[in-house]
Coordinates of C-alpha atoms and ligand atoms in Angstrom, one line a residue:
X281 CA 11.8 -6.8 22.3
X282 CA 14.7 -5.5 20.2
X283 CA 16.8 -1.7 21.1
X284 CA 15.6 0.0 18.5
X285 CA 19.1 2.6 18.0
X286 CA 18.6 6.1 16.9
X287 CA 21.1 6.8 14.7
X288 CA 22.1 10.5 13.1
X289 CA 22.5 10.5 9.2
X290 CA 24.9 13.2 9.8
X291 CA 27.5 11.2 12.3
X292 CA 29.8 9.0 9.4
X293 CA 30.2 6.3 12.1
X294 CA 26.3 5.8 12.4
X295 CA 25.9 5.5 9.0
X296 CA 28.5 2.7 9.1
X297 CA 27.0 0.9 12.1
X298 CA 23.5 1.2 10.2
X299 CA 24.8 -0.5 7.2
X300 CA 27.1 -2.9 8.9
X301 CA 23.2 -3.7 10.2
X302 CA 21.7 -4.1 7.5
X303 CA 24.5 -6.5 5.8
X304 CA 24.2 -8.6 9.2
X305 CA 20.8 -9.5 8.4
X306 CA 18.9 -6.6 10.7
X307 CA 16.0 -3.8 9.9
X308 CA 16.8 -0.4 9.7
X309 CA 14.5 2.4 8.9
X310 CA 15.7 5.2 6.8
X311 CA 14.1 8.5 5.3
X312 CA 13.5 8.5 1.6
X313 CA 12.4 11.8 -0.2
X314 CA 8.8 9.7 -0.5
X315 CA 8.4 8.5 3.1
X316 CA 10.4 6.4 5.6
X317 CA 11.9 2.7 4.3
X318 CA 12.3 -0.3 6.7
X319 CA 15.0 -1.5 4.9
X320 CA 16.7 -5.1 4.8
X321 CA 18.8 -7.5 2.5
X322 CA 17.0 -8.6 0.0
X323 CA 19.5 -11.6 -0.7
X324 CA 18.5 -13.0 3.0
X325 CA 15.4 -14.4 3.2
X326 CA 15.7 -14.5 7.4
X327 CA 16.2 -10.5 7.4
X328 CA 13.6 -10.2 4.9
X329 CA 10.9 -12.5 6.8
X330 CA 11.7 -9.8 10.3
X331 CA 10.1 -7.2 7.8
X332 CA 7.0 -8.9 7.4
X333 CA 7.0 -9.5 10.7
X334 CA 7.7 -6.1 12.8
X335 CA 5.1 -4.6 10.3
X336 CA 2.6 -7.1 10.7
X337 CA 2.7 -7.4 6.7
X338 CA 0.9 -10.1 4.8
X339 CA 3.4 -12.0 3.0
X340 CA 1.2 -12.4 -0.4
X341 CA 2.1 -8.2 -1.0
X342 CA 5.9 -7.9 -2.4
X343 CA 8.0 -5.1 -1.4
X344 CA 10.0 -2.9 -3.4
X345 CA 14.1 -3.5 -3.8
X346 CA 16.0 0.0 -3.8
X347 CA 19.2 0.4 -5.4
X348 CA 22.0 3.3 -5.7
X349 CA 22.6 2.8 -9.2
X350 CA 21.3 1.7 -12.2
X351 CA 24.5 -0.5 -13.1
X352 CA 22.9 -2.7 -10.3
X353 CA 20.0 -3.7 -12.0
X354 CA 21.3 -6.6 -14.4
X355 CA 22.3 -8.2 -11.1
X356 CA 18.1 -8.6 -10.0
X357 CA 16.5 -8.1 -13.3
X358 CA 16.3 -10.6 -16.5
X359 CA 16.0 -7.8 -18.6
X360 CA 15.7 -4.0 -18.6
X361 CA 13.4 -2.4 -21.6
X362 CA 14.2 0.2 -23.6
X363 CA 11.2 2.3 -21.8
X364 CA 12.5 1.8 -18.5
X365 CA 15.8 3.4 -19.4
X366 CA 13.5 6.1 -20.7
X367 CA 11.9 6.7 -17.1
X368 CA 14.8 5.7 -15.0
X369 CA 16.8 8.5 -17.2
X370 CA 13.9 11.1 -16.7
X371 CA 13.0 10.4 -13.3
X372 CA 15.7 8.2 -11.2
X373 CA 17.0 8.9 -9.0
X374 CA 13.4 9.9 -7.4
X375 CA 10.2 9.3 -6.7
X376 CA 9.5 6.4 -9.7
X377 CA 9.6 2.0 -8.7
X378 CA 9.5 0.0 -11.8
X379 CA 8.4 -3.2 -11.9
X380 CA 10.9 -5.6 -14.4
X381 CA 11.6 -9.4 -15.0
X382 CA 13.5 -10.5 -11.8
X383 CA 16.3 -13.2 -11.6
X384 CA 16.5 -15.3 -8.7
X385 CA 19.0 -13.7 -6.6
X386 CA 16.2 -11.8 -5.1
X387 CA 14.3 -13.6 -3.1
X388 CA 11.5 -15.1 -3.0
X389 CA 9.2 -13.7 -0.1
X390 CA 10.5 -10.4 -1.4
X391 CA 8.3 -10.4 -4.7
X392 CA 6.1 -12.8 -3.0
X393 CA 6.3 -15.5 -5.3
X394 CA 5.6 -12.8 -8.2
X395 CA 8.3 -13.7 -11.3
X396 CA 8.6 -9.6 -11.2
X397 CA 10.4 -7.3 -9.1
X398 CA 9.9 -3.5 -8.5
X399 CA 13.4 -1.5 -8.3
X400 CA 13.4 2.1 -7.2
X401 CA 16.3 4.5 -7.0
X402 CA 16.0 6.8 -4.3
X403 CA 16.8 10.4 -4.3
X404 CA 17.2 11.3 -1.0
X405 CA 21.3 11.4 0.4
X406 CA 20.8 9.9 3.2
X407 CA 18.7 6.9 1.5
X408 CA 22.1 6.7 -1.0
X409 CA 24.5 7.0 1.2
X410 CA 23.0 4.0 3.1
X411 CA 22.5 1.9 -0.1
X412 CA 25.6 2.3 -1.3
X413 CA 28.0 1.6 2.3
X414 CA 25.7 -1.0 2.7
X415 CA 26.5 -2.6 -1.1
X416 CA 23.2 -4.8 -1.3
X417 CA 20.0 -4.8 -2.5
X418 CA 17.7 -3.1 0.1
X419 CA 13.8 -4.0 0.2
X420 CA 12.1 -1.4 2.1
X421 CA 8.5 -1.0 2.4
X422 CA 7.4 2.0 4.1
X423 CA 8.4 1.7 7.9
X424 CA 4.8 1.7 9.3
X425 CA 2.7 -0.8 11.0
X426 CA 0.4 -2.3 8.4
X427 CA -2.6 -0.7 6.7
X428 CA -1.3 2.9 9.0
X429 CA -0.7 5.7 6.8
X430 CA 3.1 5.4 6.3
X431 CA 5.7 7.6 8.4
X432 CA 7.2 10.7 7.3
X433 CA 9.1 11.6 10.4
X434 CA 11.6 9.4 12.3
X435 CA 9.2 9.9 15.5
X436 CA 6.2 8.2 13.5
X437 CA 8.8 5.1 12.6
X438 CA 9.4 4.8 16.5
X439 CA 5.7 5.0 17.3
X440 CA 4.6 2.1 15.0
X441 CA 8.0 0.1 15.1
X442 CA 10.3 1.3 18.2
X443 CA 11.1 -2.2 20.1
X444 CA 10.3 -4.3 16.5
X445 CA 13.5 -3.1 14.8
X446 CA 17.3 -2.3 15.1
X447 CA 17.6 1.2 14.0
X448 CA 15.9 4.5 12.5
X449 CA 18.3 6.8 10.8
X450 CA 16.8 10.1 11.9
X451 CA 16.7 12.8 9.9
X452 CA 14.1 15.3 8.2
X453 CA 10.5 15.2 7.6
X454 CA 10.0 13.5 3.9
X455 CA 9.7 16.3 1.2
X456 CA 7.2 14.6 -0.9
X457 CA 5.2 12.9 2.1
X458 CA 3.3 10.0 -0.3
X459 CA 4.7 7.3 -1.7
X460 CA 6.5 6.4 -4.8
X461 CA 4.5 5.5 -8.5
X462 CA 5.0 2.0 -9.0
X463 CA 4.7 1.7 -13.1
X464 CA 4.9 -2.2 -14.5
X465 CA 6.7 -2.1 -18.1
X466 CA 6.4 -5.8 -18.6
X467 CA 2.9 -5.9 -20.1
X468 CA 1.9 -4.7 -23.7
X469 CA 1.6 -0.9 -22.3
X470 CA 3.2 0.3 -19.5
X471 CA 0.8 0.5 -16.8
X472 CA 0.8 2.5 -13.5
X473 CA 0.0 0.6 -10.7
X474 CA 0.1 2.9 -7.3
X475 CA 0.0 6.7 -7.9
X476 CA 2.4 8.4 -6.4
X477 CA 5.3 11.2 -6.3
X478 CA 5.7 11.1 -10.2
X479 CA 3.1 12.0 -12.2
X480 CA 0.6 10.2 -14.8
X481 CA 1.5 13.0 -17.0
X482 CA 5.2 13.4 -16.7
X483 CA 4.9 9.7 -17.3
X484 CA 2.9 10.3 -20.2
X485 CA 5.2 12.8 -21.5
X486 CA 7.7 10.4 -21.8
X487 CA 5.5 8.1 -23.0
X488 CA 2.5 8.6 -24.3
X489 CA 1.0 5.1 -24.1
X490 CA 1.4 4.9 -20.0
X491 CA -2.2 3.2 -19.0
X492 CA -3.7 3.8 -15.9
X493 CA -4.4 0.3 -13.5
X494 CA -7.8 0.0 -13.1
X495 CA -9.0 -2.5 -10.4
X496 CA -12.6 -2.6 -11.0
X497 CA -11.8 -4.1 -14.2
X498 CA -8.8 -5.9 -13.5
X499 CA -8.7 -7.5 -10.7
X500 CA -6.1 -9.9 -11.7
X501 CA -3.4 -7.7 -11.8
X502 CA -0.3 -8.4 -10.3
X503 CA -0.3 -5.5 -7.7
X504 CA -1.0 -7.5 -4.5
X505 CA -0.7 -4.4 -2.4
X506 CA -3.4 -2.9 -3.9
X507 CA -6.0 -5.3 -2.2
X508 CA -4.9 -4.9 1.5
X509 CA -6.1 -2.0 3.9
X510 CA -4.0 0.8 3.9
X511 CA -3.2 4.2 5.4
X512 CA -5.9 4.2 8.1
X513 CA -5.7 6.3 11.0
X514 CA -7.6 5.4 14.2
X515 CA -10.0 8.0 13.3
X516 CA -12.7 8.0 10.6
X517 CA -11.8 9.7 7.7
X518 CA -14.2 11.6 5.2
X519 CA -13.9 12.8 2.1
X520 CA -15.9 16.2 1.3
X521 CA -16.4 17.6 -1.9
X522 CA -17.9 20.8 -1.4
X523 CA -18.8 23.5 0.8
X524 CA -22.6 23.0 1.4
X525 CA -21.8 19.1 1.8
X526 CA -19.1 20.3 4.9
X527 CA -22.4 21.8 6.6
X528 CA -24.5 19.0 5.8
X529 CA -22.1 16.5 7.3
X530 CA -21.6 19.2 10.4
X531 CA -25.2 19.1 10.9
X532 CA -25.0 15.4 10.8
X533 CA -22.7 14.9 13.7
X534 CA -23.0 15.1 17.1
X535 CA -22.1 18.1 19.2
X536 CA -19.4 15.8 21.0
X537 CA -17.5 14.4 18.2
X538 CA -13.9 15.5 17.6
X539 CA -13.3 17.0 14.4
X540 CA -10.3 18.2 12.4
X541 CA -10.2 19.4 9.1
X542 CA -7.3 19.2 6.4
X543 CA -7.6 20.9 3.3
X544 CA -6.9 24.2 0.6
X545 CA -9.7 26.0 1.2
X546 CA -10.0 27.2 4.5
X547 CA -13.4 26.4 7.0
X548 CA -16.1 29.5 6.8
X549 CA -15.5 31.1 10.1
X550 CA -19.0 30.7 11.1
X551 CA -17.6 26.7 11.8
X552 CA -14.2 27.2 12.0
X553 CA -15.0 26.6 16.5
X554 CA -15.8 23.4 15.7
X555 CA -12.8 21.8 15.1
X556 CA -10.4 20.7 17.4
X557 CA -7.4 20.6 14.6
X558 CA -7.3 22.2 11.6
X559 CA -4.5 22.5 8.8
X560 CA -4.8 24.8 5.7
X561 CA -2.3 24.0 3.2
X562 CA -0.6 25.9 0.2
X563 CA -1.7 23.8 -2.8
X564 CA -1.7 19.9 -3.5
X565 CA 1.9 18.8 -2.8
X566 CA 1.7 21.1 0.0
X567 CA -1.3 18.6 1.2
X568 CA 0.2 15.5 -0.1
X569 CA 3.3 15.9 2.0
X570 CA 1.7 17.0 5.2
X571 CA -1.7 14.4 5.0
X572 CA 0.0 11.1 6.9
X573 CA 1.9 13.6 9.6
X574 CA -1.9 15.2 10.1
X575 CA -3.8 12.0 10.6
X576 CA -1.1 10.6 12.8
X577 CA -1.1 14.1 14.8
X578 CA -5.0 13.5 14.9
X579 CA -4.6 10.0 16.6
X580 CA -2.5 11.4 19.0
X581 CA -4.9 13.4 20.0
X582 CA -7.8 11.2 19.8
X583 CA -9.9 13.0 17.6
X584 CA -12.7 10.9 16.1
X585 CA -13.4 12.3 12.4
X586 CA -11.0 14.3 10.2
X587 CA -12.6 15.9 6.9
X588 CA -10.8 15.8 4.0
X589 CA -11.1 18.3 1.4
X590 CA -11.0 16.8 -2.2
X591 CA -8.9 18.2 -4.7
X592 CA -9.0 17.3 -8.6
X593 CA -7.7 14.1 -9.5
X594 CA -5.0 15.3 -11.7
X595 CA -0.9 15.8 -11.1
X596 CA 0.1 15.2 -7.8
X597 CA -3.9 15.6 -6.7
X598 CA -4.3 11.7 -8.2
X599 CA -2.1 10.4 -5.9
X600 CA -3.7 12.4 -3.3
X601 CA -7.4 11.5 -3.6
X602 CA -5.9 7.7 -4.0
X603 CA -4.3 7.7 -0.2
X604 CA -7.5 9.9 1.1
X605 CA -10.0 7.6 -0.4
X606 CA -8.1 4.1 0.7
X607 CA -7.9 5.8 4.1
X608 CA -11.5 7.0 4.5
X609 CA -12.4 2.8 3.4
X610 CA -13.4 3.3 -0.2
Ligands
TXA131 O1 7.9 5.5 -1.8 C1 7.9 4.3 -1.7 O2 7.7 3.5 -2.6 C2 8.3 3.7 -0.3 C3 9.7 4.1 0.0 C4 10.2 3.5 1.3 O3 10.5 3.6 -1.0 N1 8.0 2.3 -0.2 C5 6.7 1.8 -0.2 O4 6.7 0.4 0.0 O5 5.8 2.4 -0.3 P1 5.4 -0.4 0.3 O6 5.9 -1.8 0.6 O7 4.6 0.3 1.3 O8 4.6 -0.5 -1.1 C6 5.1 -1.2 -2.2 C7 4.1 -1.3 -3.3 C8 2.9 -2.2 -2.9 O9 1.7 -1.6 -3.4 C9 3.3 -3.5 -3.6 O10 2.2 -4.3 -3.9 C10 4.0 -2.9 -4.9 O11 4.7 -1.8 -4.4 N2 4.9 -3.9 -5.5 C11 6.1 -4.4 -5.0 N3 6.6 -5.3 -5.8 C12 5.8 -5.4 -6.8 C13 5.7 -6.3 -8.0 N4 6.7 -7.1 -8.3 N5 4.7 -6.1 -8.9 C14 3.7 -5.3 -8.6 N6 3.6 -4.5 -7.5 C15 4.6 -4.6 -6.6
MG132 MG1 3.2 0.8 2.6

């Protein structure tokens, strides 16, 4: 069993002792304007291999390498295309990770045996600050146990990895609440392989070509992570479309099962009783960024089945009904 330390991103000397961690060959968590990192050098393969380890993560799914500036890149990548300067200029730092040729001073189990490796530049200043007192390469995945929905508060990162790892810089709740788009620009067109806090068509604007992945007809494609389980609660989750499907599913359960409900529209009142928990949010990034906090809030208080409203699969919404229908088993 390890201390895991909680460290404040505001106190100078803890952001030194979290980075004098990290080049030591330890895990520490840190918040990202996506969700939380479980960061570690990706030069040492020993630091690396903890990762996979306190997050019960199978080694054939790569993580991503986060950098503080893009004069870093020709130190991990082969080569950089001209489209990727295009992104990286329009939406690094932030919520972008794309996938380039790698060199070998990454290693290995971090792009897990893959002869690519994704690079994102962070927005948030605590995420810098680290990365750059730090001075190395950082792979992070997000600081959950495996196949959870990832953590957006420091107190989630203690729940699923307090007593695995060294540190948590604290900090706020993550703005954006999902993960990053992971966008691969070394095939023919470049193609987005997670969903995530950019866009499809801010990508698109940019340019036009950007494909979507599509793993019912390509299964081969090198995004390993997109075959595990992923952002399960302990509760079922299920996806409703409309209002006359809610009451048909109500009608279908028993009296005795705990519900909660997350969604725009809010329940009829007429059903409203029903639910134990219940969250009404603003609009889609308003859902997005409050969806992991809610399902992990529902397993604390062991409620059974949480509906999920739909929303239409476009903007922010894609990424959305991605995490919602991974999490409810589709
Ligand atoms: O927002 C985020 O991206 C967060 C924060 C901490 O940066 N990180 C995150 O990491 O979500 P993780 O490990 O949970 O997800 C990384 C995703 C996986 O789907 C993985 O398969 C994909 O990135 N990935 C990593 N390296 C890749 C590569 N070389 N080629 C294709 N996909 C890759
Ligand atoms: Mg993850």
């Amino acid at each position: 069993m390890t201390k895991t330390v909680q460290y404040d991103p505001k106190r100078l000397q803890d952001l030194f002792e979290a980075a004098a961690i990290l080049r030591n060959g330890g895990c520490v968590a840190f918040p990202t304007e996506t969700v939380f990192g479980l960061g570690v050098d990706a030069t040492n393969v020993v630091a690396v291999q903890r990762a996979f380890e306190a997050k019960g993560r199978p080694s054939d799914n790569p993580l991503i390498v986060h950098l503080h500036s893009p004069n870093q890149m020709k130190l991990y990548c082969h080569s950089v295309p001209e489209i990727a300067h295009r992104f990286i200029e329009h939406f690094c730092p932030g919520p972008l990770t794309i996938v380039l040729p790698r060199r070998d001073s990454i290693v290995n189990l971090v792009t897990a045996g893959l002869d690519t490796v994704a690079i994102r530049f962070p927005k948030h200043e605590v995420a810098q600050a680290l990365l750059r007192e730090a001075n190395l390469p950082i792979a992070a995945p997000s600081a959950n146990l495996s196949g959870r929905p990832s953590a957006t508060t420091w107190q989630a990162v203690v729940d699923d990895l307090g007593g695995r790892i060294d540190g948590v810089l604290c900090g706020e709740p993550c703005d954006i609440g999902i993960e990053s788009t992971v966008i691969d620009v070394t095939r023919e067109h470049p193609t987005v392989l997670r969903c995530g806090g950019v866009t499809l068509e801010q990508l698109r604007e940019v340019a036009p070509n950007v494909m979507m992945h599509d793993s019912q007809i390509d299964s081969s494609v090198n995004s390993p992570g997109l075959r595990h389980r992923h952002y399960q609660p302990a509760a079922r989750v299920v996806l409703i479309d409309s209002s006359p499907e809610l009451r048909r599913i109500l009608n279908a359960f028993d009296h005795h099962v705990r519900l909660a409900y997350i969604g725009i529209d809010r329940l009829p009142n007429s059903i409203e009783s029903k639910f134990e928990r219940f969250r009404y949010c603003d609009n889609e990034a308003d859902y997005a960024s409050c969806l992991f906090s809610f399902f992990r809030e529902c397993d604390h208080l062991g409620i059974e089945t949480i509906l999920c409203q739909g929303v239409d699969a476009t903007g922010i919404g894609r990424a959305l009904m991605d995490r919602i229908g991974r999490a409810s088993g589709d």
